[in-house]
Amino acid sequence: MAENVAAAKRVAESRVVLSMMMNPEHANALGNVHGGVITKLADEAGGLAAMRHARMPVVTVAIDSMTFEEPIYVGNMVTLTAELTYTGRTSMEVRVSVMAEDPLTGYTVHTNLAYLVFVAIDAQGHPHPVPPLLIESPEERLRYARAKERQDERKKRHKYEQSSRQRGVQGEA
C-alpha cells in the first residue's frame, strides 16, 4: 500500500495548457470554428495530460462528453486546459476546458467542456497500469467522485453492449 501512495501523482503534475489562434482553415463559411477542430484539440490536450501522468503512450478509448456552449470565431485565441479527474488500473479520465479569447478586446468566454478516457499502453500495445491520482482539494475530491460515477456508468454500458452483441441484439441508435 505504501508503494501505491508513494507512486501517486498530483493533478497539477500532469496539467496541460495549450493555446492556439483560430484561422480561416479551422472554420466554416460563417467564420465559426468547426466542432471537429475543437474535438481534435481536446483529444490532443487530454492525451498529453494522460501521457504526463502515466509517462508512457496512451490511446483514446472514449470521448464521454463534449459540450459546445458558445461559438468560437476565426481570430480567437483558444486555450485548452486538460487535467486528470480519475485513474483506474490502466485508464485515466481527463477533463478538458476550452476558453476562447478575442485578443483585440480581451473578451474571454468558456466555450467547451469535454471528458475523455485514455488507456496507457506498453511497447506491445497492451494496457499498462498507471499511478493513482493524489487528491488534494475539495474540488478535486468532487471531480474524482463524479468521474468515478461516469466510469462506473461506462463499464455498465460496455457490459450491456457486449452482451447485446453476443445475443445478436441491435443496439439503440
PDB file of C-alpha atoms in Angstrom, residues 28-139:
ATOM      1  CA  ASN A  28     -16.870  27.204 -41.918  1.00  0.00           C
ATOM      2  CA  ALA A  29     -18.068  29.908 -44.342  1.00  0.00           C
ATOM      3  CA  LEU A  30     -19.708  31.827 -41.481  1.00  0.00           C
ATOM      4  CA  GLY A  31     -16.417  32.123 -39.607  1.00  0.00           C
ATOM      5  CA  ASN A  32     -17.354  29.668 -36.842  1.00  0.00           C
ATOM      6  CA  VAL A  33     -14.676  27.156 -35.905  1.00  0.00           C
ATOM      7  CA  HIS A  34     -15.690  23.572 -36.719  1.00  0.00           C
ATOM      8  CA  GLY A  35     -16.552  21.392 -33.731  1.00  0.00           C
ATOM      9  CA  GLY A  36     -14.242  18.701 -35.083  1.00  0.00           C
ATOM     10  CA  VAL A  37     -11.267  21.059 -34.817  1.00  0.00           C
ATOM     11  CA  ILE A  38     -12.038  21.706 -31.146  1.00  0.00           C
ATOM     12  CA  THR A  39     -12.629  17.988 -30.507  1.00  0.00           C
ATOM     13  CA  LYS A  40      -9.243  17.158 -32.073  1.00  0.00           C
ATOM     14  CA  LEU A  41      -7.508  19.797 -29.933  1.00  0.00           C
ATOM     15  CA  ALA A  42      -9.273  18.478 -26.805  1.00  0.00           C
ATOM     16  CA  ASP A  43      -8.090  14.951 -27.662  1.00  0.00           C
ATOM     17  CA  GLU A  44      -4.518  16.203 -28.096  1.00  0.00           C
ATOM     18  CA  ALA A  45      -4.512  18.205 -24.833  1.00  0.00           C
ATOM     19  CA  GLY A  46      -6.145  15.320 -22.949  1.00  0.00           C
ATOM     20  CA  GLY A  47      -3.725  12.800 -24.421  1.00  0.00           C
ATOM     21  CA  LEU A  48      -0.742  14.921 -23.394  1.00  0.00           C
ATOM     22  CA  ALA A  49      -2.050  15.205 -19.818  1.00  0.00           C
ATOM     23  CA  ALA A  50      -2.599  11.433 -19.678  1.00  0.00           C
ATOM     24  CA  MET A  51       0.901  10.773 -21.058  1.00  0.00           C
ATOM     25  CA  ARG A  52       2.428  13.139 -18.492  1.00  0.00           C
ATOM     26  CA  HIS A  53       0.624  11.242 -15.736  1.00  0.00           C
ATOM     27  CA  ALA A  54       1.439   7.739 -16.990  1.00  0.00           C
ATOM     28  CA  ARG A  55       4.826   8.623 -18.539  1.00  0.00           C
ATOM     29  CA  MET A  56       4.025   6.239 -21.354  1.00  0.00           C
ATOM     30  CA  PRO A  57       1.983   6.194 -24.587  1.00  0.00           C
ATOM     31  CA  VAL A  58      -1.799   6.368 -24.310  1.00  0.00           C
ATOM     32  CA  VAL A  59      -4.731   5.731 -26.613  1.00  0.00           C
ATOM     33  CA  THR A  60      -8.133   7.411 -26.576  1.00  0.00           C
ATOM     34  CA  VAL A  61     -10.844   4.906 -25.651  1.00  0.00           C
ATOM     35  CA  ALA A  62     -13.801   7.248 -25.140  1.00  0.00           C
ATOM     36  CA  ILE A  63     -14.947  10.786 -25.540  1.00  0.00           C
ATOM     37  CA  ASP A  64     -17.581  10.596 -22.873  1.00  0.00           C
ATOM     38  CA  SER A  65     -18.853  14.115 -23.233  1.00  0.00           C
ATOM     39  CA  MET A  66     -18.181  17.173 -25.379  1.00  0.00           C
ATOM     40  CA  THR A  67     -20.402  20.176 -24.876  1.00  0.00           C
ATOM     41  CA  PHE A  68     -20.434  23.212 -27.150  1.00  0.00           C
ATOM     42  CA  GLU A  69     -21.694  26.164 -25.122  1.00  0.00           C
ATOM     43  CA  GLU A  70     -20.517  29.144 -27.206  1.00  0.00           C
ATOM     44  CA  PRO A  71     -19.188  29.568 -30.739  1.00  0.00           C
ATOM     45  CA  ILE A  72     -15.506  30.144 -31.445  1.00  0.00           C
ATOM     46  CA  TYR A  73     -14.616  32.503 -34.284  1.00  0.00           C
ATOM     47  CA  VAL A  74     -11.725  32.982 -36.675  1.00  0.00           C
ATOM     48  CA  GLY A  75      -9.244  35.259 -34.929  1.00  0.00           C
ATOM     49  CA  ASN A  76      -9.992  33.932 -31.439  1.00  0.00           C
ATOM     50  CA  MET A  77      -7.207  32.500 -29.339  1.00  0.00           C
ATOM     51  CA  VAL A  78      -8.371  29.153 -27.978  1.00  0.00           C
ATOM     52  CA  THR A  79      -6.912  27.892 -24.703  1.00  0.00           C
ATOM     53  CA  LEU A  80      -7.479  24.305 -23.612  1.00  0.00           C
ATOM     54  CA  THR A  81      -6.736  23.209 -20.054  1.00  0.00           C
ATOM     55  CA  ALA A  82      -6.533  19.445 -19.532  1.00  0.00           C
ATOM     56  CA  GLU A  83      -6.270  17.746 -16.153  1.00  0.00           C
ATOM     57  CA  LEU A  84      -6.881  14.292 -14.773  1.00  0.00           C
ATOM     58  CA  THR A  85     -10.040  13.713 -12.768  1.00  0.00           C
ATOM     59  CA  TYR A  86      -9.782   9.950 -12.243  1.00  0.00           C
ATOM     60  CA  THR A  87      -7.431   6.995 -12.599  1.00  0.00           C
ATOM     61  CA  GLY A  88      -8.321   3.340 -12.699  1.00  0.00           C
ATOM     62  CA  ARG A  89      -5.840   0.495 -13.046  1.00  0.00           C
ATOM     63  CA  THR A  90      -4.872   1.353 -16.649  1.00  0.00           C
ATOM     64  CA  SER A  91      -7.351   4.087 -17.550  1.00  0.00           C
ATOM     65  CA  MET A  92      -7.447   7.820 -16.910  1.00  0.00           C
ATOM     66  CA  GLU A  93     -10.287  10.311 -17.298  1.00  0.00           C
ATOM     67  CA  VAL A  94      -9.213  13.788 -18.361  1.00  0.00           C
ATOM     68  CA  ARG A  95     -11.345  16.936 -18.124  1.00  0.00           C
ATOM     69  CA  VAL A  96     -10.641  19.468 -20.873  1.00  0.00           C
ATOM     70  CA  SER A  97     -11.953  23.004 -20.503  1.00  0.00           C
ATOM     71  CA  VAL A  98     -11.883  25.316 -23.533  1.00  0.00           C
ATOM     72  CA  MET A  99     -11.806  29.122 -23.447  1.00  0.00           C
ATOM     73  CA  ALA A 100     -11.935  31.500 -26.419  1.00  0.00           C
ATOM     74  CA  GLU A 101     -10.442  34.979 -26.235  1.00  0.00           C
ATOM     75  CA  ASP A 102     -10.690  37.871 -28.639  1.00  0.00           C
ATOM     76  CA  PRO A 103      -7.078  39.071 -28.399  1.00  0.00           C
ATOM     77  CA  LEU A 104      -8.042  42.574 -29.585  1.00  0.00           C
ATOM     78  CA  THR A 105     -10.662  43.224 -26.892  1.00  0.00           C
ATOM     79  CA  GLY A 106      -9.660  40.721 -24.208  1.00  0.00           C
ATOM     80  CA  TYR A 107     -13.205  39.326 -24.099  1.00  0.00           C
ATOM     81  CA  THR A 108     -12.959  35.709 -22.903  1.00  0.00           C
ATOM     82  CA  VAL A 109     -15.691  33.078 -22.822  1.00  0.00           C
ATOM     83  CA  HIS A 110     -15.860  29.430 -21.747  1.00  0.00           C
ATOM     84  CA  THR A 111     -16.889  27.533 -24.893  1.00  0.00           C
ATOM     85  CA  ASN A 112     -16.483  23.821 -24.285  1.00  0.00           C
ATOM     86  CA  LEU A 113     -16.112  21.121 -21.684  1.00  0.00           C
ATOM     87  CA  ALA A 114     -15.047  17.587 -22.539  1.00  0.00           C
ATOM     88  CA  TYR A 115     -14.366  14.356 -20.663  1.00  0.00           C
ATOM     89  CA  LEU A 116     -12.079  11.885 -22.404  1.00  0.00           C
ATOM     90  CA  VAL A 117     -10.793   8.486 -21.325  1.00  0.00           C
ATOM     91  CA  PHE A 118      -7.328   7.228 -22.170  1.00  0.00           C
ATOM     92  CA  VAL A 119      -5.588   3.912 -21.516  1.00  0.00           C
ATOM     93  CA  ALA A 120      -1.833   3.647 -21.043  1.00  0.00           C
ATOM     94  CA  ILE A 121      -0.185   1.068 -23.289  1.00  0.00           C
ATOM     95  CA  ASP A 122       3.154  -0.741 -23.171  1.00  0.00           C
ATOM     96  CA  ALA A 123       5.542  -1.343 -26.087  1.00  0.00           C
ATOM     97  CA  GLN A 124       3.398  -4.294 -27.263  1.00  0.00           C
ATOM     98  CA  GLY A 125       0.220  -2.203 -27.251  1.00  0.00           C
ATOM     99  CA  HIS A 126      -1.233  -3.861 -24.137  1.00  0.00           C
ATOM    100  CA  PRO A 127      -2.874  -1.888 -21.306  1.00  0.00           C
ATOM    101  CA  HIS A 128      -0.364  -0.908 -18.624  1.00  0.00           C
ATOM    102  CA  PRO A 129      -1.029   0.155 -15.014  1.00  0.00           C
ATOM    103  CA  VAL A 130      -0.902   3.879 -14.224  1.00  0.00           C
ATOM    104  CA  PRO A 131      -0.057   5.694 -10.996  1.00  0.00           C
ATOM    105  CA  PRO A 132      -3.007   6.550  -8.766  1.00  0.00           C
ATOM    106  CA  LEU A 133      -4.209  10.147  -8.591  1.00  0.00           C
ATOM    107  CA  LEU A 134      -3.387  12.078  -5.424  1.00  0.00           C
ATOM    108  CA  ILE A 135      -6.461  14.116  -4.493  1.00  0.00           C
ATOM    109  CA  GLU A 136      -5.573  17.296  -2.596  1.00  0.00           C
ATOM    110  CA  SER A 137      -8.543  19.687  -2.611  1.00  0.00           C
ATOM    111  CA  PRO A 138     -12.307  19.526  -2.102  1.00  0.00           C
ATOM    112  CA  GLU A 139     -12.782  20.432  -5.792  1.00  0.00           C
TER     113      GLU A 139
END
